[in-house]
Amino acid sequence: MARAQRKTHNRVEKKLVGVADVVITAAQRRQDPTLSIPVRSLSNITFNEHKGLIEMGKGKQARSFFNVGMAKKFMQTILVADALCELQRADLTTSLREIYYRTKHTIANSNENTFDAQDESDPVIEDLEVSLEALREELHVRAENGGSVIGPLVLVDDGDRVDCARLGKGGYSVPSIVEPEFLQIKKCTADFVLLVEKGTQWNRLSEDKFWRRYNCILLTGNGQPPRGVRRLARRLHEEKELPVYVLVDNDPWGYYIYSVIKQGSINLAFESQRMAIPKAKFIGLSSADPEHYGLPRNVGIKLNDKDTTRARELLNYRWFQSKGWQQEIKRMLSSGLKYELDALANKDFQYLTKKYLPRKLKEKDWLD
Amino acid sequence: MSKRIRKPHPKPRPQPQQPKPRTPPPPTTVSAVEMGARQREISVSEFFTKNRHLLGFDNPRKALLTCVKEAVDNALDACEEAGILPEVVVKLEATSNGGPPPPPSQASRFRITVTDYGPGIVRQQIPRIFAKLLYGSKFHRLRMSRGQQGIGISAAGMYGQLTTGKPVRIISRTGAKAPAHYFEVQIDTKKNEPQILEKKQIDWERHRGTQVTLEVEGRYQKGRASVDEYLEQTIIANPHVKLTYYTPEGETKEFPRTYHELPPSPREIKPHPYGIELGMLLKMLQDTKSHWLSGFLSGDFSRVSPRLAEEICAAARLSPHARPRDIHGQAAEALYKAIQSTKIMAPPTNCLSPIGEKAILAGLYQQIKGESQEKKQIPLAEGEDLQDDDELARVIRYANRVPLLYQQSACAIFKSVLDTTWRTYGVSQSRGALPAGPMAIFVHMASVWVPFTSESKEAIADYDEIRKEITLALRECGRRLGAFLKRRERAQTEYRRRNIFELYIEEVVEACNRLKGGTLATAKLKEQLHKIAMKRTGGEKTDEVLGKKGGGPEGLPHSIIVTPEGVEGEVPVLSSEAPEEAAPPDGSLEEEQEATKPSRLKRRAPRQAKGKRGAARLTQRAKPKRRRKPKVLKPAGRRRSRAARRKR
């Protein structure tokens, strides 16, 4: 194992040093040093209907040094590459924010900083990930520990056995790196995985021991699930062949969270291969639910302009073209209302655990 | 009853019967006769004693400045009129009423002594010049001068008399062979006549000149609108003056002469026909010495040739041989209309003495250059930004070479600056505000008759013609400024691009070196990258456009002149060698004629480069332009007096 890790280190380190070689070679040839970086936007992705995944296209953008618009970005890229290489050599992992601080300094003889805010350095790290074809974990950069898991699941983390059925209501906090080298799935007896958008609903389900009654694993990512959560769900789906159900708010953002889990995101399209769960199901909250479950209209929230625009964008995405989804989104638009999962509490505090989910599962009322 | 109330008599008639138990005091009423007894003439000095704010003596600080200003203006006018290069000594001393004088910042009394090496004043005129309001040589002629009415110095003396009780002390000598006279005079405010307290012949070390000593209540404070600022600005506009200033703090400030030629002496001119009103025309018709109407027109006005005079007569249906004195009413009005509708050449400009481009630049350059400063470099934290300070342009106003320090916002010059759309010329400007940027706008209005908003001469009145001319001149300046800024902007863009590359090269090379494990030939890589950077930013050419050989910050020249032809270069350095004496005054002073009042506006917008982040400020200056278009304004009164009656 250690040797395998060492090997990746060498591979990634070589790639990072390659960035410096680009500069040196170009300078020798009196050319403008240029890095070619795959484009990370809607225009450069394709939806593979066969696999049900979003895949990155071949579009690349040139980032050259002797171009006023790009010079700073170029310099920043080199600096981040340097910092990442330092991590490789020291065999440390770090966060995005620490990378930002590590690379930030004032350029000599000027008032200018190499980076002014973290949102300048984050995209640069993503650029390097994509162009070097190295995963973020391989670059030793951690994302936030943003999720929790609870259920009949036994994990081994750094040699410690973690029984997710014996962690009270709080569950186990999902680390950002859940690759088999770092986290092993020892045992799993669950029947399915339920991924909840919001921590509050996850807490409700955990408190009511929903997972015990229906023998499932409860996962949450507190909003858009971080990589760790997505990757863990994918592993459970792949290795233990568990179906994955997604429970999100009934609004465009909820729909998109579902689609990211299912098909992958536009920004990180290159990671879809190992993150996306094409068979994930959308269990709720559907725009048809308020009627089916008798939710009063007054617990809905009026769609604002941003919501409407976003919903129309979703309608055009190729992975939302199925009849069911078009209907689902159009229904929401025509009602002009969105519903939060929390709205279910209007009927009863335990409505979600006792009525809503049992009925959904029984009726197999979900969207694909 | 009512009768009694209405008409009380000096001797009240005894009321017949029934005195009321409680008689209210009869309301005091005044008869026309009584009122008539109280009506009397008000002397001008009494009026101004009560209304001294009209003359600029409203607060002690301003009063001190006004006194210095009046004395210095008179000294300069006298020297220039006599054709002598002015040399003036100003001395301010804090005094007290007994006891040692307090420190200048707390003193409330000052002794002002202004000495010049001018022509001196003849003995007989001294008392009236210094102790009679509205007495002087400048009111009745059309010729550019600092003083205009003959109020200034006597009002200053009156103010001193009012606040400290001290008389004005004068020493004057008209030549090496004449004795020096010493006078102590006061003004009799009731009669507006001088009172001589003392007069004697004394020994004076100077062969020629005048010394005035005033003791007034005042406050000495540095900064805006101070005596110091006034003197500094006077020097900018009068580089031919040598000034020595002894501050109350005991400092001696020498302002050496930077321009060794006396400005050309302005000539007196006759009024221009467009500039007079009907009443004035009637008065001129009565007063003229000409026997024929055509002779009157061509003789008493400027720019009216005998041929043109005939034309006017024809247009007015009057005989050219008519006697001017016989033209009244209808005929006069017809004549007036004919004059206004005839095309007449603009008045001559030799009645003005503009400061001159070189002289202004020399003066300004000294002042403005000293103000540029370097900014400190501070590393910036997140979310922090270098604040570009919103410095507004400074407007330096002059009228006939006299700096105007108060009431900026009431002044036509200031209003014209605000009216000008500076944004068109690449200078930022908020709504209704001065243009922003390290920049000074210099406006000098030269005219035979400058209309001030008040007697204290603080602001130029807002006549449409004046406003229009100033605005036109400012626009012309703006255009040149804009051309200059654009050109520099272009070169600077290239330069900035190169700077960006060069800035980042260090970082990139260092990072590459670390990536390569510290084994990189950094110097070589740096050089290769620098070469590419140079090649891609216009190479040597950029440096040339920016004039990188200059001595200023970033290698820019301290100043650049832009002319309509687009020539750029440094401000010429004026020679400091003493030249020969100026020519004696010509005889034009003796002319006894009315004249129109042409005014010439002259303006200049010196400029400083906009401060880039952390970069030092640069002084850049647009070359002044000169407007040759004289303006016709209202005429002044007729000149009666002889040159000898000059006020100083």
CSV table of N, CA and C in Angstrom, one decimal, chain A residues 17 20-21 23-24 27-28 30-32 65-68 71-72 75 78-79 81-82 85 89 97 100 104-108 110-113 116, chain B residues 376-383 386 497 500-501 503-505 507-508 511-512 514-517 520 524-525 528-529 531-533 535-536 613-614:
chain,number,residue,atom,x,y,z
A,17,VAL,N,6.1,19.2,-11.9
A,17,VAL,CA,7.3,19.7,-12.3
A,17,VAL,C,7.2,20.0,-13.8
A,20,ALA,N,6.7,23.6,-14.7
A,20,ALA,CA,7.9,24.4,-14.8
A,20,ALA,C,8.6,24.2,-16.1
A,21,ASP,N,8.6,22.9,-16.6
A,21,ASP,CA,9.3,22.7,-17.9
A,21,ASP,C,8.7,23.4,-19.0
A,23,VAL,N,7.5,26.4,-19.0
A,23,VAL,CA,8.1,27.7,-19.0
A,23,VAL,C,9.5,27.7,-19.5
A,24,ILE,N,10.3,26.8,-19.0
A,24,ILE,CA,11.7,26.8,-19.4
A,24,ILE,C,11.9,26.5,-20.9
A,27,ALA,N,10.8,29.6,-22.9
A,27,ALA,CA,11.7,30.7,-22.8
A,27,ALA,C,13.0,30.4,-23.7
A,28,GLN,N,13.4,29.2,-23.7
A,28,GLN,CA,14.6,28.9,-24.5
A,28,GLN,C,14.3,29.1,-26.0
A,30,ARG,N,12.2,31.2,-27.1
A,30,ARG,CA,11.7,32.6,-27.2
A,30,ARG,C,10.2,32.6,-27.6
A,31,GLN,N,9.5,31.7,-27.0
A,31,GLN,CA,8.1,31.7,-27.2
A,31,GLN,C,7.4,32.1,-25.9
A,32,ASP,N,6.1,32.3,-26.1
A,32,ASP,CA,5.3,32.7,-25.0
A,32,ASP,C,4.9,31.4,-24.2
A,65,PHE,N,1.5,33.4,-20.7
A,65,PHE,CA,2.1,34.4,-19.8
A,65,PHE,C,2.1,35.8,-20.4
A,66,PHE,N,2.5,35.9,-21.6
A,66,PHE,CA,2.6,37.3,-22.2
A,66,PHE,C,1.3,37.8,-22.7
A,67,ASN,N,0.4,37.8,-21.9
A,67,ASN,CA,-0.9,38.3,-22.3
A,67,ASN,C,-1.5,39.0,-21.0
A,68,VAL,N,-1.7,40.3,-21.1
A,68,VAL,CA,-2.0,41.1,-19.9
A,68,VAL,C,-3.2,40.5,-19.1
A,71,ALA,N,-1.6,37.0,-17.6
A,71,ALA,CA,-0.3,37.0,-17.0
A,71,ALA,C,-0.4,36.6,-15.5
A,72,LYS,N,-1.4,37.3,-14.8
A,72,LYS,CA,-1.5,37.0,-13.4
A,72,LYS,C,-2.0,35.6,-13.1
A,75,MET,N,0.9,33.3,-13.6
A,75,MET,CA,1.8,33.3,-12.5
A,75,MET,C,1.2,32.5,-11.3
A,78,ILE,N,1.5,28.8,-11.7
A,78,ILE,CA,2.8,28.3,-11.4
A,78,ILE,C,3.0,28.2,-9.9
A,79,LEU,N,2.5,29.3,-9.2
A,79,LEU,CA,2.7,29.3,-7.7
A,79,LEU,C,2.0,28.2,-7.0
A,81,ALA,N,1.1,25.4,-8.4
A,81,ALA,CA,1.8,24.1,-8.8
A,81,ALA,C,3.0,23.9,-7.8
A,82,ASP,N,3.7,25.0,-7.6
A,82,ASP,CA,4.8,24.9,-6.6
A,82,ASP,C,4.4,24.4,-5.3
A,85,CYS,N,3.4,20.8,-5.2
A,85,CYS,CA,4.5,20.0,-5.3
A,85,CYS,C,5.2,19.8,-4.0
A,89,ARG,N,6.0,16.4,-1.9
A,89,ARG,CA,7.4,16.1,-1.4
A,89,ARG,C,7.3,15.8,0.1
A,97,ARG,N,-8.0,26.5,1.6
A,97,ARG,CA,-7.7,27.8,2.2
A,97,ARG,C,-6.3,27.9,2.6
A,100,TYR,N,-4.3,28.7,-0.3
A,100,TYR,CA,-4.4,30.2,-0.5
A,100,TYR,C,-3.4,31.0,0.3
A,104,LYS,N,0.0,33.1,-0.9
A,104,LYS,CA,-0.2,34.6,-0.9
A,104,LYS,C,0.9,35.3,-0.4
A,105,HIS,N,1.4,36.2,-1.1
A,105,HIS,CA,2.4,37.2,-0.6
A,105,HIS,C,2.4,38.4,-1.5
A,106,THR,N,3.0,39.5,-1.0
A,106,THR,CA,3.1,40.7,-1.8
A,106,THR,C,4.3,40.6,-2.8
A,107,ILE,N,4.0,40.9,-4.0
A,107,ILE,CA,5.1,40.8,-5.0
A,107,ILE,C,6.1,41.9,-4.7
A,108,ALA,N,7.4,41.6,-4.8
A,108,ALA,CA,8.4,42.5,-4.4
A,108,ALA,C,8.3,43.8,-5.2
A,110,SER,N,6.2,46.2,-5.1
A,110,SER,CA,4.8,46.6,-5.6
A,110,SER,C,3.9,46.5,-4.5
A,111,ASN,N,2.6,47.0,-4.8
A,111,ASN,CA,1.6,46.9,-3.8
A,111,ASN,C,0.7,45.7,-4.1
A,112,GLU,N,1.1,44.9,-5.0
A,112,GLU,CA,0.2,43.9,-5.5
A,112,GLU,C,0.4,42.5,-4.8
A,113,ASN,N,-0.7,41.9,-4.5
A,113,ASN,CA,-0.6,40.5,-3.9
A,113,ASN,C,-0.7,39.5,-4.9
A,116,ASP,N,-5.5,37.9,-4.1
A,116,ASP,CA,-6.2,38.8,-3.2
A,116,ASP,C,-7.3,38.1,-2.4
B,376,LYS,N,3.6,56.2,0.3
B,376,LYS,CA,4.2,55.1,1.0
B,376,LYS,C,3.7,53.8,0.4
B,377,GLN,N,4.6,52.8,0.5
B,377,GLN,CA,4.1,51.5,0.1
B,377,GLN,C,3.8,50.7,1.3
B,378,ILE,N,2.5,50.1,1.2
B,378,ILE,CA,2.1,49.3,2.4
B,378,ILE,C,1.6,48.0,1.8
B,379,PRO,N,2.0,46.8,2.3
B,379,PRO,CA,1.4,45.6,1.8
B,379,PRO,C,-0.1,45.6,2.1
B,380,LEU,N,-0.9,45.1,1.2
B,380,LEU,CA,-2.4,45.1,1.4
B,380,LEU,C,-2.9,43.8,1.9
B,381,ALA,N,-3.9,43.9,2.8
B,381,ALA,CA,-4.5,42.7,3.4
B,381,ALA,C,-5.7,42.4,2.5
B,382,GLU,N,-6.3,41.3,2.8
B,382,GLU,CA,-7.5,40.9,2.0
B,382,GLU,C,-8.6,41.9,2.1
B,383,GLY,N,-9.3,42.2,1.0
B,383,GLY,CA,-10.4,43.1,1.1
B,383,GLY,C,-10.0,44.5,1.1
B,386,LEU,N,-6.2,50.1,-2.2
B,386,LEU,CA,-5.6,51.4,-2.1
B,386,LEU,C,-6.6,52.5,-2.4
B,497,ARG,N,1.9,47.3,-19.1
B,497,ARG,CA,1.9,45.8,-19.5
B,497,ARG,C,3.3,45.2,-19.2
B,500,ILE,N,3.8,44.7,-15.6
B,500,ILE,CA,3.1,43.5,-15.1
B,500,ILE,C,3.9,42.3,-15.4
B,501,PHE,N,4.4,42.2,-16.6
B,501,PHE,CA,5.2,41.0,-17.0
B,501,PHE,C,6.5,40.9,-16.1
B,503,LEU,N,7.0,42.2,-13.3
B,503,LEU,CA,6.7,41.9,-11.9
B,503,LEU,C,6.5,40.4,-11.7
B,504,TYR,N,5.8,39.8,-12.6
B,504,TYR,CA,5.5,38.4,-12.5
B,504,TYR,C,6.7,37.5,-12.8
B,505,ILE,N,7.6,38.0,-13.6
B,505,ILE,CA,8.7,37.1,-14.1
B,505,ILE,C,9.4,36.6,-12.8
B,507,GLU,N,8.4,36.1,-9.8
B,507,GLU,CA,7.6,35.1,-9.2
B,507,GLU,C,7.6,33.8,-9.9
B,508,VAL,N,7.4,33.8,-11.2
B,508,VAL,CA,7.4,32.6,-12.0
B,508,VAL,C,8.7,31.9,-12.0
B,511,ALA,N,9.3,30.3,-8.6
B,511,ALA,CA,8.4,29.1,-8.4
B,511,ALA,C,8.9,27.9,-9.2
B,512,CYS,N,9.4,28.2,-10.5
B,512,CYS,CA,9.9,27.2,-11.3
B,512,CYS,C,11.1,26.6,-10.7
B,514,ARG,N,11.9,26.4,-7.6
B,514,ARG,CA,11.5,25.5,-6.5
B,514,ARG,C,11.0,24.2,-7.0
B,515,LEU,N,10.1,24.3,-8.0
B,515,LEU,CA,9.6,23.1,-8.6
B,515,LEU,C,10.7,22.1,-9.1
B,516,LYS,N,11.7,22.8,-9.7
B,516,LYS,CA,12.8,22.0,-10.2
B,516,LYS,C,13.8,21.6,-9.1
B,517,GLY,N,13.4,21.9,-7.9
B,517,GLY,CA,14.3,21.4,-6.7
B,517,GLY,C,15.5,22.3,-6.6
B,520,LEU,N,17.7,25.2,-11.0
B,520,LEU,CA,17.5,25.9,-12.2
B,520,LEU,C,18.5,27.1,-12.4
B,524,LYS,N,19.5,33.0,-16.1
B,524,LYS,CA,19.3,32.8,-17.5
B,524,LYS,C,17.9,32.8,-17.9
B,525,LEU,N,17.0,32.1,-17.2
B,525,LEU,CA,15.6,32.0,-17.5
B,525,LEU,C,15.0,33.4,-17.4
B,528,GLN,N,15.9,35.5,-20.4
B,528,GLN,CA,15.1,35.1,-21.6
B,528,GLN,C,13.7,35.6,-21.5
B,529,LEU,N,13.1,35.5,-20.3
B,529,LEU,CA,11.7,36.0,-20.2
B,529,LEU,C,11.7,37.5,-20.4
B,531,LYS,N,13.5,39.4,-22.1
B,531,LYS,CA,13.7,39.7,-23.5
B,531,LYS,C,12.3,39.6,-24.3
B,532,ILE,N,11.6,38.5,-24.0
B,532,ILE,CA,10.3,38.3,-24.6
B,532,ILE,C,9.4,39.4,-24.2
B,533,ALA,N,9.4,39.8,-22.9
B,533,ALA,CA,8.5,40.9,-22.4
B,533,ALA,C,8.8,42.2,-23.2
B,535,LYS,N,10.1,42.6,-26.1
B,535,LYS,CA,9.7,42.5,-27.5
B,535,LYS,C,8.2,42.7,-27.6
B,536,ARG,N,7.5,42.2,-26.7
B,536,ARG,CA,6.1,42.2,-26.8
B,536,ARG,C,5.4,43.5,-26.3
B,613,ARG,N,-1.4,53.4,-8.6
B,613,ARG,CA,-1.2,52.7,-7.3
B,613,ARG,C,0.2,52.8,-6.9
B,614,GLY,N,0.3,53.5,-5.8
B,614,GLY,CA,1.7,53.5,-5.2
B,614,GLY,C,2.7,54.3,-6.0
